[in-house]
Short mmCIF file of C-alpha atoms in Angstrom, two decimals:
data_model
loop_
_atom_site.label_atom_id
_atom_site.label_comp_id
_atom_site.label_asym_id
_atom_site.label_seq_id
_atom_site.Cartn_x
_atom_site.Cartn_y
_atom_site.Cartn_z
CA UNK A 749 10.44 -15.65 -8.43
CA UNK A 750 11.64 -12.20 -7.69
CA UNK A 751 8.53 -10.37 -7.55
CA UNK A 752 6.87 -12.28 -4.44
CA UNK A 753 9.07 -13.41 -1.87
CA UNK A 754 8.19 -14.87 1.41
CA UNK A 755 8.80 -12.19 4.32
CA UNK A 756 7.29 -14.23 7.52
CA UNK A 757 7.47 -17.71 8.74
CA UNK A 758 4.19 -18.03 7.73
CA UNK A 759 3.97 -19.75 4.13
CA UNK A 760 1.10 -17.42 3.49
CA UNK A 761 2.69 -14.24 3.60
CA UNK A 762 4.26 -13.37 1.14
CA UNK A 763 5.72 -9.48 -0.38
CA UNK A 764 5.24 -7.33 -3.82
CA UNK A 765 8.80 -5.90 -4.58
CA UNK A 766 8.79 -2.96 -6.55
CA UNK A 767 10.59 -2.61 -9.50
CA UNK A 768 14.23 -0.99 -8.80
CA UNK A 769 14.61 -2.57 -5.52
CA UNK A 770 15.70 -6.12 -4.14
CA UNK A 771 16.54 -8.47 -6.50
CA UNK A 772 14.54 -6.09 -9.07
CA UNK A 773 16.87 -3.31 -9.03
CA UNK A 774 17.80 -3.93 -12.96
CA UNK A 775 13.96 -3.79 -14.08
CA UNK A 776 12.70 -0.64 -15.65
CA UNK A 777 11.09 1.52 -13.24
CA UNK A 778 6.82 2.15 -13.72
CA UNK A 779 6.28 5.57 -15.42
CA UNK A 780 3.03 5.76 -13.59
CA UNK A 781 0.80 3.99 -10.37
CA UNK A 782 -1.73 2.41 -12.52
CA UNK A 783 1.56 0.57 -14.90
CA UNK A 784 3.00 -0.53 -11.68
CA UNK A 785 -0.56 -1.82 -10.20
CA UNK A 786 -0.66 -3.72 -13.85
CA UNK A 787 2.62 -5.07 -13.96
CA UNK A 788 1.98 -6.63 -9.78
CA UNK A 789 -1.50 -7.52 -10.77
CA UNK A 790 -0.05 -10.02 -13.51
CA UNK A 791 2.70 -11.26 -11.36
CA UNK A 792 0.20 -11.89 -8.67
CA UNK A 793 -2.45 -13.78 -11.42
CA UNK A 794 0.41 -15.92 -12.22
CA UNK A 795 1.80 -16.57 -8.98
CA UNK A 796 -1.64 -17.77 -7.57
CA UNK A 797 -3.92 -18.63 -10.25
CA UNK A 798 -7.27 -17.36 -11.07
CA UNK A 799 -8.80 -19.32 -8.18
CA UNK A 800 -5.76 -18.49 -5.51
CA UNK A 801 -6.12 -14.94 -6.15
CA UNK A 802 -9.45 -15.17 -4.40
CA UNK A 803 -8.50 -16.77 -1.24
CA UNK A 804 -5.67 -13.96 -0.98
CA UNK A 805 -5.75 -10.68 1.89
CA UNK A 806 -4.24 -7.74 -0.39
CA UNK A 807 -2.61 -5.60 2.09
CA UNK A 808 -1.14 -2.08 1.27
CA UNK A 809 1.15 0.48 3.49
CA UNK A 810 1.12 4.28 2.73
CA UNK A 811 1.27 4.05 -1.65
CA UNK A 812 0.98 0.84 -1.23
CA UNK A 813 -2.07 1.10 -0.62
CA UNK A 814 -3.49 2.68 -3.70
CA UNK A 815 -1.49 0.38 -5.57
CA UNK A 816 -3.60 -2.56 -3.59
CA UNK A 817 -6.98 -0.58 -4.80
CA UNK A 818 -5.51 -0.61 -8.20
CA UNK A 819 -4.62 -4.24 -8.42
CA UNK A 820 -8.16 -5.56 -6.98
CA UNK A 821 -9.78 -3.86 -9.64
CA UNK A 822 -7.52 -5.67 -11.95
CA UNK A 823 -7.86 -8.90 -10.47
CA UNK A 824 -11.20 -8.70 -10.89
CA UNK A 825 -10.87 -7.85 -14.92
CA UNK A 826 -8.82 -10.67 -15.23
CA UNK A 827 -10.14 -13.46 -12.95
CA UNK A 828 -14.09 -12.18 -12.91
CA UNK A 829 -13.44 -12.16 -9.07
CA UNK A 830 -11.58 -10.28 -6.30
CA UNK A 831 -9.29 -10.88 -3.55
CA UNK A 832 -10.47 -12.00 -0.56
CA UNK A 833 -10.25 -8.47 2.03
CA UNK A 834 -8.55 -5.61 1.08
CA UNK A 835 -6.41 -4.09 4.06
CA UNK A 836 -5.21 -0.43 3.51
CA UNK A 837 -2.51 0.98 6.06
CA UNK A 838 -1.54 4.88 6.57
CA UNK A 839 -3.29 6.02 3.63
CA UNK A 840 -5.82 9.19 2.80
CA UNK A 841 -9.04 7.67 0.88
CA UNK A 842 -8.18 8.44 -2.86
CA UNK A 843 -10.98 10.76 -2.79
CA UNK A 844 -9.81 13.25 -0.34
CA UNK A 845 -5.81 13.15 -1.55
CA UNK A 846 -4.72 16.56 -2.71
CA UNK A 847 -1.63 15.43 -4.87
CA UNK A 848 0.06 18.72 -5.33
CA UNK A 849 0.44 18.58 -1.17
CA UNK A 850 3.64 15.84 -1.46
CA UNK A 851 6.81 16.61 -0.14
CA UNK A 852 9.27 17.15 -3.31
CA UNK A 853 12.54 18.88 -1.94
CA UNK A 854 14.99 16.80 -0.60
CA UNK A 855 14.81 18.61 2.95
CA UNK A 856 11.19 17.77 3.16
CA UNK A 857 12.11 13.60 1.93
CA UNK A 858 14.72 13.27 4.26
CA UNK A 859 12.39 14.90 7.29
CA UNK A 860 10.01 11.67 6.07
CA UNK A 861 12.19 9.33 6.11
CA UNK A 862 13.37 10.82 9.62
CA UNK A 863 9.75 10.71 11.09
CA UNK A 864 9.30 7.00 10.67
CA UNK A 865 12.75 5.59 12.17
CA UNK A 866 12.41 2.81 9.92
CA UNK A 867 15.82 3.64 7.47
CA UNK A 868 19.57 2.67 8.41
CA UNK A 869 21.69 5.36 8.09
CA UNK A 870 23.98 3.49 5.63
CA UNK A 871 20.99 3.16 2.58
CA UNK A 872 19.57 6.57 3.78
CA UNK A 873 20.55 8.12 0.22
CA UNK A 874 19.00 4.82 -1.60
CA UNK A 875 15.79 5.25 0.26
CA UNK A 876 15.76 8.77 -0.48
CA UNK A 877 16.47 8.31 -4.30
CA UNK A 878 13.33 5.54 -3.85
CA UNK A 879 11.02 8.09 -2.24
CA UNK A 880 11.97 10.52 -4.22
CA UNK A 881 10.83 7.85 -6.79
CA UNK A 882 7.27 7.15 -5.18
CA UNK A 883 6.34 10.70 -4.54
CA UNK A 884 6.56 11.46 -7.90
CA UNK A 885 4.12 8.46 -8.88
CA UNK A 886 2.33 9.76 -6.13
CA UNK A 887 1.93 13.19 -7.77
CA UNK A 888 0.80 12.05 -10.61
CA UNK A 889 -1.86 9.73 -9.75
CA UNK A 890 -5.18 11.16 -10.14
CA UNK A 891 -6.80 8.32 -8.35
CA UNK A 892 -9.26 5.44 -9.65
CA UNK A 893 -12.29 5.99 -11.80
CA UNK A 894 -15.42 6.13 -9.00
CA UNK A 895 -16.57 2.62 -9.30
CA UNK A 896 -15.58 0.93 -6.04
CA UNK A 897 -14.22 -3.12 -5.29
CA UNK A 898 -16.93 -5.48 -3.68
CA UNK A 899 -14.95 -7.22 -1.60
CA UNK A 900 -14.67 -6.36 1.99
CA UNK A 901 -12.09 -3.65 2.79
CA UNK A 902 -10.21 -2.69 5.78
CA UNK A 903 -8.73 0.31 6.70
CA UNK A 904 -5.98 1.34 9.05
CA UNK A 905 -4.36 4.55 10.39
CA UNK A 906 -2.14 5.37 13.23
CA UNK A 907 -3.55 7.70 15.81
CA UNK A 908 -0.48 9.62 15.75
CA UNK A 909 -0.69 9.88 11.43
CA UNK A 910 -0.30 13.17 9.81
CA UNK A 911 -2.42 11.38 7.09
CA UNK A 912 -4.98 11.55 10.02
CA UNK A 913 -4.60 15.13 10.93
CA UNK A 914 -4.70 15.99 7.43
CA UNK A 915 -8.76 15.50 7.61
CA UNK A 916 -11.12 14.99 10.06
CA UNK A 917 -12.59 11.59 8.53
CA UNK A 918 -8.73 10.52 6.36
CA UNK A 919 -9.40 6.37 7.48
CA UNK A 920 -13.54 6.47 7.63
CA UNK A 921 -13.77 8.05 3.67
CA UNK A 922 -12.41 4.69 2.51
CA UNK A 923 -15.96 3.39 2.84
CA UNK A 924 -16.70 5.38 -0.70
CA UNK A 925 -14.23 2.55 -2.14
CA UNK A 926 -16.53 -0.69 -1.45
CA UNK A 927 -19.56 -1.87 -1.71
CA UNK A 928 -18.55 -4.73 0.61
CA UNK A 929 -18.10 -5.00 4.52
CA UNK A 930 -15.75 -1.96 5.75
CA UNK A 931 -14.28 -1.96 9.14
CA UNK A 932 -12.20 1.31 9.84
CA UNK A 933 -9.42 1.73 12.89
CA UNK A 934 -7.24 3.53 15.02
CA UNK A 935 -4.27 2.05 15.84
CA UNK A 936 -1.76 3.38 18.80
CA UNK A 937 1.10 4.97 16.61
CA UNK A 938 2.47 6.97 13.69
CA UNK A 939 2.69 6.76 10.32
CA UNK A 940 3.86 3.42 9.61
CA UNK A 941 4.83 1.56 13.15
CA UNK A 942 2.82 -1.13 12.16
CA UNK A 943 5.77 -2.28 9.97
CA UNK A 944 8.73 -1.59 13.21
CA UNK A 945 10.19 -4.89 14.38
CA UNK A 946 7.79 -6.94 17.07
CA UNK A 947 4.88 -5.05 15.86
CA UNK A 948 3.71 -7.81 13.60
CA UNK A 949 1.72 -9.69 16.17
CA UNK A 950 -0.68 -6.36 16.66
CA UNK A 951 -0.67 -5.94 13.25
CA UNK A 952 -2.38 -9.49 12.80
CA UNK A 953 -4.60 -9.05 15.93
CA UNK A 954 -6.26 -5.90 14.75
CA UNK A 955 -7.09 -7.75 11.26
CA UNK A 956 -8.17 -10.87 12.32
CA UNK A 957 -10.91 -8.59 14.55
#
């Protein structure tokens, strides 16, 4: 199917693609956070089953990473369980976001897109019409009700993170968000290097911790 597809040799590991990219650039773009956490969460159910669902590490990047808090609250309303971990990457706890505070003019996207290295020149204006996108979800996400996951949660932030600067405790505050195990860490990077080429293998070695 197009919403998971396999992006490692590992049969375990497998991708959400978003709505208006990949092989899902037709589909109807989510008006809001929470419809696109709904619309993965279902996908997800139905990809792995009820009991699969609970043997699963949901991992998310940046917005991804709200939209992973999102969709293990879901799980559990429709599987009466929850993932296995929950791994957030590069993200502000929900609690401490200020929404207002993301970059909108083009300038500012394209510095973004600039600080991370990670974007081609020759798709630079697609990416930029996709941020462009997923700032505007971000703006208007108000964050989850307070009732936090159970299951354990993990999260991530490079030492060299603006997301980190932004507050003295960005990574740590994502304790509020379980009731479970949490495990919070600095990682040697920026934003996102994490996801760079040959930076998989760290990736995996912090997590399995």
């Amino acid at each position: 199917m197009g919403t998971l597809r396999e992006i490692a040799t590992a049969d375990a590991v497998w991708g959400a693609e978003y709505p208006g990219r990949g092989d899902r650039i037709a589909e109807r773009l989510p008006a809001t956070l929470e419809e696109l956490a709904e619309r993965l969460t279902l996908e997800f159910v139905e990809r792995f089953g009820e009991n699969g669902v609970t043997k699963t590490m949901l991992i998310g990047f940046s917005m991804g990473a709200f939209v992973a808090l999102e969709m293990t609250r879901r799980v559990f309303t429709y599987c009466g369980a929850e993932p296995a971990t929950l791994v957030v990457v590069g993200a502000i706890a929900p609690h401490r976001r200020r929404p207002s505070a993301y970059p909108q003019t083009d300038e500012a996207l394209t510095r973004l897109l600039d600080r991370d290295g990670l974007v081609p020149p020759e798709v630079r204006d697609y990416a930029l019409d996709l941020l462009r996108g997923d700032m505007a979800l971000m703006e208007k996400y108000r964050g989850p009700a307070e009732v936090p996951v159970s299951c354990p949660l993990i999260a991530l932030c490079g030492a060299d993170d603006p997301a980190r600067a932004a507050t003295d405790d960005a990574t740590g505050a994502w304790r509020r968000w379980t009731t479970g195990p949490f495990r919070a860490e600095l990682v040697p990077g920026g934003h996102l290097d994490l996801l760079k080429p040959g930076h998989g293998s760290a990736f995996w070695h912090v997590i399995e911790r």
